[in-house]
PDB file of C-alpha atoms in Angstrom:
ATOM      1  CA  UNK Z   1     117.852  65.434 102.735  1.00  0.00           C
ATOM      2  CA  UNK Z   2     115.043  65.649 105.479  1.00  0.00           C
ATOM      3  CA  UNK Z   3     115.899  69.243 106.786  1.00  0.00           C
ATOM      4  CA  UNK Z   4     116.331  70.320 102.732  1.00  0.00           C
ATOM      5  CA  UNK Z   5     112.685  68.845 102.474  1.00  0.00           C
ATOM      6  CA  UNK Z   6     111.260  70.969 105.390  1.00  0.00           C
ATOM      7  CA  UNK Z   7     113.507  73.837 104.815  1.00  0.00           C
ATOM      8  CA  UNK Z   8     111.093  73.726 101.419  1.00  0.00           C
ATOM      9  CA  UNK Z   9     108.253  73.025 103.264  1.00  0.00           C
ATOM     10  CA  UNK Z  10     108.923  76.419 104.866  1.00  0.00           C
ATOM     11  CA  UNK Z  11     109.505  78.642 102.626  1.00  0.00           C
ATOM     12  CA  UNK Z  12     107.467  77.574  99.574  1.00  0.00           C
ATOM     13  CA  UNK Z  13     104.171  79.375 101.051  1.00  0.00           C
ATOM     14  CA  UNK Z  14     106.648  82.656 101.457  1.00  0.00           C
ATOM     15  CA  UNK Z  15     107.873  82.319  97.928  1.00  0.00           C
ATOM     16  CA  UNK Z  16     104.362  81.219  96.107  1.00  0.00           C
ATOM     17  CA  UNK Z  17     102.721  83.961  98.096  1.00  0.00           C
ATOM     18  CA  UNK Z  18     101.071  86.969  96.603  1.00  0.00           C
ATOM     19  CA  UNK Z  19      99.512  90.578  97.167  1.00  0.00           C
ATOM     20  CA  UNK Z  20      96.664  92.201  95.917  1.00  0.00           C
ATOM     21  CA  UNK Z  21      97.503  96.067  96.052  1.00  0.00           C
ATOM     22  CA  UNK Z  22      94.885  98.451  96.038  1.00  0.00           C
ATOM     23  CA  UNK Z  23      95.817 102.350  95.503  1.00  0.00           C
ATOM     24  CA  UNK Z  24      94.277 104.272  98.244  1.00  0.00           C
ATOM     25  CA  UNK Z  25      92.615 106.508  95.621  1.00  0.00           C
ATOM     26  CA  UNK Z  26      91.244 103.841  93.742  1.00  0.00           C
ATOM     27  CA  UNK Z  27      92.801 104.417  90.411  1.00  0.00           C
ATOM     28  CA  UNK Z  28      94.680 101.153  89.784  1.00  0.00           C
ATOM     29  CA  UNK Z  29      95.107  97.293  91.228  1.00  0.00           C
ATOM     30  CA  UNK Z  30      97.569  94.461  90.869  1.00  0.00           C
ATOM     31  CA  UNK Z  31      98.284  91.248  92.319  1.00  0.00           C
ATOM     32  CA  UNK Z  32     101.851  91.229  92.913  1.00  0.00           C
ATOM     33  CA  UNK Z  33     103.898  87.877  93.190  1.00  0.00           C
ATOM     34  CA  UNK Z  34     106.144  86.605  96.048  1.00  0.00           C
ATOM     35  CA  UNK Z  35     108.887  87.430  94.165  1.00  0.00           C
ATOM     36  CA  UNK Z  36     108.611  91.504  94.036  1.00  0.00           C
ATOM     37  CA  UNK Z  37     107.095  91.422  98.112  1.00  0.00           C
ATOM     38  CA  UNK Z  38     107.398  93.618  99.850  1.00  0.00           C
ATOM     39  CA  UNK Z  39     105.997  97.061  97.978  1.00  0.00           C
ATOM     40  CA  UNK Z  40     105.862 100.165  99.013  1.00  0.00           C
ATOM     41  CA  UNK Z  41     102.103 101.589  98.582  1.00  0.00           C
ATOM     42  CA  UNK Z  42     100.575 105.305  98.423  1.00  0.00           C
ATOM     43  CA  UNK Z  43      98.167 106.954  96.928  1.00  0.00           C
ATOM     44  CA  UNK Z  44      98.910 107.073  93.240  1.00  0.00           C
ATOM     45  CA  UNK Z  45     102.225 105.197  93.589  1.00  0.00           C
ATOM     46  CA  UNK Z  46     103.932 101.930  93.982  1.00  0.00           C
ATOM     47  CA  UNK Z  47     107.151 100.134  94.119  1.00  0.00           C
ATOM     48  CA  UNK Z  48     107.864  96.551  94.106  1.00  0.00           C
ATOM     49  CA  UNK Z  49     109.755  95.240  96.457  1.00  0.00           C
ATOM     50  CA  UNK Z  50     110.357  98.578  98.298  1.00  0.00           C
ATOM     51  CA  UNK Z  51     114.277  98.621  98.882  1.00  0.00           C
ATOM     52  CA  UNK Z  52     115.163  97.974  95.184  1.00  0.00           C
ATOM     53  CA  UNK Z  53     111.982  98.358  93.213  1.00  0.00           C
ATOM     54  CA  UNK Z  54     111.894  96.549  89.896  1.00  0.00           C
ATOM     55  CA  UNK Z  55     107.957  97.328  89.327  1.00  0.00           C
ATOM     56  CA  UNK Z  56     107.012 100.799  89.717  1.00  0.00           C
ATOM     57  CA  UNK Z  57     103.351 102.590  89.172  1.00  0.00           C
ATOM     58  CA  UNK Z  58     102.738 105.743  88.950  1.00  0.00           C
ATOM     59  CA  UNK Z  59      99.387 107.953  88.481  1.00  0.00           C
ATOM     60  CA  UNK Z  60      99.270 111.638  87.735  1.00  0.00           C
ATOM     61  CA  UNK Z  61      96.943 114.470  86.966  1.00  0.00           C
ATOM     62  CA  UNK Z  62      97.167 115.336  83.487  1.00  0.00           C
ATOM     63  CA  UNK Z  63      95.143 118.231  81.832  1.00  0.00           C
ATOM     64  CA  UNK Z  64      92.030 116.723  80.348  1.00  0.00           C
ATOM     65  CA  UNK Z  65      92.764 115.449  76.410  1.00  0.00           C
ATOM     66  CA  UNK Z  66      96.139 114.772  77.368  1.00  0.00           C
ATOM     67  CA  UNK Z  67      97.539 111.763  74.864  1.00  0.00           C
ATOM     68  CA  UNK Z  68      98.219 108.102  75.743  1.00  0.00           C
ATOM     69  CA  UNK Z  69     101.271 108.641  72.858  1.00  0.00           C
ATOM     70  CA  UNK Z  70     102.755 111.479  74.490  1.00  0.00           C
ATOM     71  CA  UNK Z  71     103.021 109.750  77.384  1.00  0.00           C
ATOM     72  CA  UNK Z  72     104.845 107.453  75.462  1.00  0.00           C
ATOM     73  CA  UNK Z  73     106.860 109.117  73.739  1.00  0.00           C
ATOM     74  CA  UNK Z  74     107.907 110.666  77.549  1.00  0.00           C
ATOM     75  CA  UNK Z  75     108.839 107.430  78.508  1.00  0.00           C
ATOM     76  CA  UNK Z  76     110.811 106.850  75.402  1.00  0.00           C
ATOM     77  CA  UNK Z  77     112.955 109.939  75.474  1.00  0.00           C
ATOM     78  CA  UNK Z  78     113.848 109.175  79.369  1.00  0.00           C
ATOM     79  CA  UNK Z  79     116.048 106.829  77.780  1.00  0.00           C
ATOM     80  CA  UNK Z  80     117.072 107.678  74.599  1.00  0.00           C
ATOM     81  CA  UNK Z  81     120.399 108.958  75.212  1.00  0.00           C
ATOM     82  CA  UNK Z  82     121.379 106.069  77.275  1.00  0.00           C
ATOM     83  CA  UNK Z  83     124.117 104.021  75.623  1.00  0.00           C
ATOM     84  CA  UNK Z  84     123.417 101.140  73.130  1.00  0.00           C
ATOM     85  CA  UNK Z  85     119.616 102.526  73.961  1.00  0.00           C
ATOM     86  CA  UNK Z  86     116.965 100.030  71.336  1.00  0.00           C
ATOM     87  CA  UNK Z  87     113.316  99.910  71.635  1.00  0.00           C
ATOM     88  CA  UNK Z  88     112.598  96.467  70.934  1.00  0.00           C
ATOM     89  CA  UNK Z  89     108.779  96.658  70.391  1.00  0.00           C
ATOM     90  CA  UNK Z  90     105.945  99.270  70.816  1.00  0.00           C
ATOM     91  CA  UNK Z  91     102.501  98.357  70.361  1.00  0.00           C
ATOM     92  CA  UNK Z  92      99.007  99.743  71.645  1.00  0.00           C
ATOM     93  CA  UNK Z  93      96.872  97.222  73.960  1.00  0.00           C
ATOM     94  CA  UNK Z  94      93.385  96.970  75.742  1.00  0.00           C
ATOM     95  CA  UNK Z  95      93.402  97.297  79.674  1.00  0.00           C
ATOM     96  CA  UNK Z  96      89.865  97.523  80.891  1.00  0.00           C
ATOM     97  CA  UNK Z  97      89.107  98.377  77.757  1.00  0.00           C
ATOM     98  CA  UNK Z  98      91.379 101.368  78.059  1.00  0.00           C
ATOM     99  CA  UNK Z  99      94.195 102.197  75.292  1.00  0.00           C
ATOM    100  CA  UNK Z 100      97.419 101.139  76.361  1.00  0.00           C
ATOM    101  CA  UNK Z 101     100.709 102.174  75.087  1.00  0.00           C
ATOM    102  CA  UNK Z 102     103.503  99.197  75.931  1.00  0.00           C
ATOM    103  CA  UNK Z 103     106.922  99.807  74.749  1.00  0.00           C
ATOM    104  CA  UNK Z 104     109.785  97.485  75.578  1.00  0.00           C
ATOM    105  CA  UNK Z 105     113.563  98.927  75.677  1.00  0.00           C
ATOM    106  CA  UNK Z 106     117.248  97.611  75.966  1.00  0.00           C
ATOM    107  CA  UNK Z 107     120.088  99.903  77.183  1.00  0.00           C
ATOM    108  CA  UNK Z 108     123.167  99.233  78.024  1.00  0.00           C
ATOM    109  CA  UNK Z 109     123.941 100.262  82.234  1.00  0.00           C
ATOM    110  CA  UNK Z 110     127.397 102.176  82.483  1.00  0.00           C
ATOM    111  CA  UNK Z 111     128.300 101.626  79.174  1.00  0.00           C
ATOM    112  CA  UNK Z 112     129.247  98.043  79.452  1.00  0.00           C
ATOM    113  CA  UNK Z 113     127.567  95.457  76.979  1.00  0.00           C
ATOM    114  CA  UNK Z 114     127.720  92.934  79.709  1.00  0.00           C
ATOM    115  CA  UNK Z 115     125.293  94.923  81.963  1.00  0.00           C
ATOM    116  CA  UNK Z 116     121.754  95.114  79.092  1.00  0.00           C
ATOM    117  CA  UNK Z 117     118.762  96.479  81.100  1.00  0.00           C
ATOM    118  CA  UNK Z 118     115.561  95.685  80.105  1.00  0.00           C
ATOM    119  CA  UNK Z 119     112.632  98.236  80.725  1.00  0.00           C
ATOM    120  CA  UNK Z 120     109.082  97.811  79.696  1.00  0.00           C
ATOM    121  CA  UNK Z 121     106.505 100.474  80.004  1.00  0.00           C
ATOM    122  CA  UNK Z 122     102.424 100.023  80.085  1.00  0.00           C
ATOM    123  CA  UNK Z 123     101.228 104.006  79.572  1.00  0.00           C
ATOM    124  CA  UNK Z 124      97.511 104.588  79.792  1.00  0.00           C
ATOM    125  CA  UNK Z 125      95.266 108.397  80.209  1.00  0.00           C
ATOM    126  CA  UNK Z 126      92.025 107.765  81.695  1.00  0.00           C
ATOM    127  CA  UNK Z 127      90.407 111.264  81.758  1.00  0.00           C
ATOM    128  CA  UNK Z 128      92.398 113.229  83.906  1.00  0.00           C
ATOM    129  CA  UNK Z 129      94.443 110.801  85.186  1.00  0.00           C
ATOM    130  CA  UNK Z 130      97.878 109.388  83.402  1.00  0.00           C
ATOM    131  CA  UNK Z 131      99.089 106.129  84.498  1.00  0.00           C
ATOM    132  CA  UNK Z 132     102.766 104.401  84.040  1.00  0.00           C
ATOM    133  CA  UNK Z 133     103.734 101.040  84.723  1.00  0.00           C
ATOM    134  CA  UNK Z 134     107.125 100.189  84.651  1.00  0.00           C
ATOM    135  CA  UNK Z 135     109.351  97.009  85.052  1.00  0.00           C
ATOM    136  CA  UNK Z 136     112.817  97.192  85.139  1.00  0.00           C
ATOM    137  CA  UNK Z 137     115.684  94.618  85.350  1.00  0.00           C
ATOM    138  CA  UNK Z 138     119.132  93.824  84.586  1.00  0.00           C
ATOM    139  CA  UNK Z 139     120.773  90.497  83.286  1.00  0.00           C
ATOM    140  CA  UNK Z 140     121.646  89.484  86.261  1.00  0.00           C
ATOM    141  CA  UNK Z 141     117.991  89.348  87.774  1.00  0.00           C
ATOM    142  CA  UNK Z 142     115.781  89.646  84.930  1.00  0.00           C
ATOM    143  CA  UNK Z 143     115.671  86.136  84.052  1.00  0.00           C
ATOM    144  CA  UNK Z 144     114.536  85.701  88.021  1.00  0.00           C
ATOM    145  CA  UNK Z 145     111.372  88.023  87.456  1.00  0.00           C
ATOM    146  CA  UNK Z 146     110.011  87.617  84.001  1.00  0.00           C
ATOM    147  CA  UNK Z 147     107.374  85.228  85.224  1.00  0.00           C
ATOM    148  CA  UNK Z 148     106.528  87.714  88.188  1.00  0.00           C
ATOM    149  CA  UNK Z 149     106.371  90.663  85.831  1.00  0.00           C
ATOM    150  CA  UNK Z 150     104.271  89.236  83.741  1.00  0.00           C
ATOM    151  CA  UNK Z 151     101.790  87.771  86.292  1.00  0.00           C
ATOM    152  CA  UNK Z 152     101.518  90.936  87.888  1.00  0.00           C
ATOM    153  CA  UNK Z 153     101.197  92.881  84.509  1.00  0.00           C
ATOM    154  CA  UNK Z 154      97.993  90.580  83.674  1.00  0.00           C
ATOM    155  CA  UNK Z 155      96.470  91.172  87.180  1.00  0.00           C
ATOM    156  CA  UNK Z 156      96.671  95.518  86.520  1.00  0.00           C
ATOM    157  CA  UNK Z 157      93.392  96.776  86.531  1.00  0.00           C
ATOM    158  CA  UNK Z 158      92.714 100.636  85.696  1.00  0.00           C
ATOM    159  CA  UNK Z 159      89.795 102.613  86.857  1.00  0.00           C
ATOM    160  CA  UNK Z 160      88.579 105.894  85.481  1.00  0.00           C
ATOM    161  CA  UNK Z 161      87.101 108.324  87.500  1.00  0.00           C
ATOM    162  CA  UNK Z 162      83.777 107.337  89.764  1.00  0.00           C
ATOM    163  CA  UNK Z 163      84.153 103.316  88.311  1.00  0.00           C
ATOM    164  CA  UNK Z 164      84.461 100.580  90.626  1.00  0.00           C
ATOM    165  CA  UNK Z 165      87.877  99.182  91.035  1.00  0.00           C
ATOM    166  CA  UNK Z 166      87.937  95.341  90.647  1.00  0.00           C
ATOM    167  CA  UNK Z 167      89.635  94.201  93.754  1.00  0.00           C
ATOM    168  CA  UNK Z 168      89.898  90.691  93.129  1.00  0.00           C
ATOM    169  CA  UNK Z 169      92.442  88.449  91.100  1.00  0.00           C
ATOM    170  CA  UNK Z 170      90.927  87.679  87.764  1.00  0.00           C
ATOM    171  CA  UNK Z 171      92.545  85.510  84.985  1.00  0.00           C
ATOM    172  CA  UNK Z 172      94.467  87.262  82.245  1.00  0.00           C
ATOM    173  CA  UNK Z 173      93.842  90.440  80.655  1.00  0.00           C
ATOM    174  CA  UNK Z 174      93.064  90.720  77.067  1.00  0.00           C
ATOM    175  CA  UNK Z 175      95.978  91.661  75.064  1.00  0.00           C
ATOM    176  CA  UNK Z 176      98.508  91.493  77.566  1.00  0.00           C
ATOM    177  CA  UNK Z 177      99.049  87.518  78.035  1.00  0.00           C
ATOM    178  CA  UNK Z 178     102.562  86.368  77.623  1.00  0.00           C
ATOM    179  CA  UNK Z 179     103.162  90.020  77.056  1.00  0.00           C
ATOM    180  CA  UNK Z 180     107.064  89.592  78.767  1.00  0.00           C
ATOM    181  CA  UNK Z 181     107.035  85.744  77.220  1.00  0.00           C
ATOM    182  CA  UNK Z 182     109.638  85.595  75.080  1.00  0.00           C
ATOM    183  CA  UNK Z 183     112.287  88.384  75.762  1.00  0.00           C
ATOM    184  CA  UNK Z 184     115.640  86.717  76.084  1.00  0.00           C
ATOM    185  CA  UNK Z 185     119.114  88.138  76.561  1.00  0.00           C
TER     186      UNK Z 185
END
């Protein structure tokens, strides 16, 4: 019982710990939880945890006017045709005081009903920049993340171009608490 004790004692820093990541260009930041370490950061991009990322953001140039729904609608059609494919909620949302598109999915991986993915997306256009956040899990390890997702979703802050980034963990974001609460298999 003692060395189960300090074996905890260990590793509970490791597995409470957390990130703040910072894109080099200054376009988006996120406290990421112990549980998606380590991520892969680069300018415009990141992928929690790096070998198998589950989290992914992305930021692009997009011609100025582009649409927050097309963007969307993108991410909707990139999985469309997979089997069993459902979109389980869409629904626009303030980040920063930003539009935000979030759209939760279900597909079924290879075919099999025993193998539902879950993907949510968070698309916002900030002038000339488009920006997609993405969380992706299976049954097997979804149940394992949904707090972490959903901590790290309410940490994203987006900047347009020229604004300060905030670069500090703040409570929760308007609109987007308990935003993964809830979704069962």
């Amino acid at each position: 019982m003692r060395k189960l004790f300090v074996c905890f004692l260990v590793l509970a820093p490791a597995l409470l710990a957390q990130q703040l990541q910072v894109d080099p260009n200054g376009s988006f930041s996120i406290v990421i939880p112990g549980a998606l370490l380590p991520c892969d950061l680069g300018p415009g991009s990141l992928a929690c945890p790096s070998e198998n990322p589950a989290l992914t953001i992305t930021v692009k140039d997009v011609p100025a006017g582009a649409s927050v729904k097309l963007m969307a609608l993108n991410a909707e059609d990139s999985l469309i045709k997979k089997p069993r494919f459902k979109m389980i909620k869409k629904e626009p949302v303030s980040i920063d005081t930003n539009t935000t598109i979030v759209q939760t999915m279900t597909f079924n991986n290879l075919s099999n009903v025993t193998l539902p993915v879950v993907v949510r997306t968070v698309d916002s256009v900030l002038g000339t920049k488009a920006f997609e956040l993405e969380v992706a899990c299976n049954q097997s390890t979804c149940r394992n993340l949904m707090d972490a997702f959903d901590e790290a979703i309410q940490s994203l802050h987006l900047a347009k171009k020229g604004q300060p980034l905030r670069q500090e963990k703040t409570g929760s974001v308007g609109g987007l608490q308990d935003l993964l609460k809830g979704l069962k298999f």
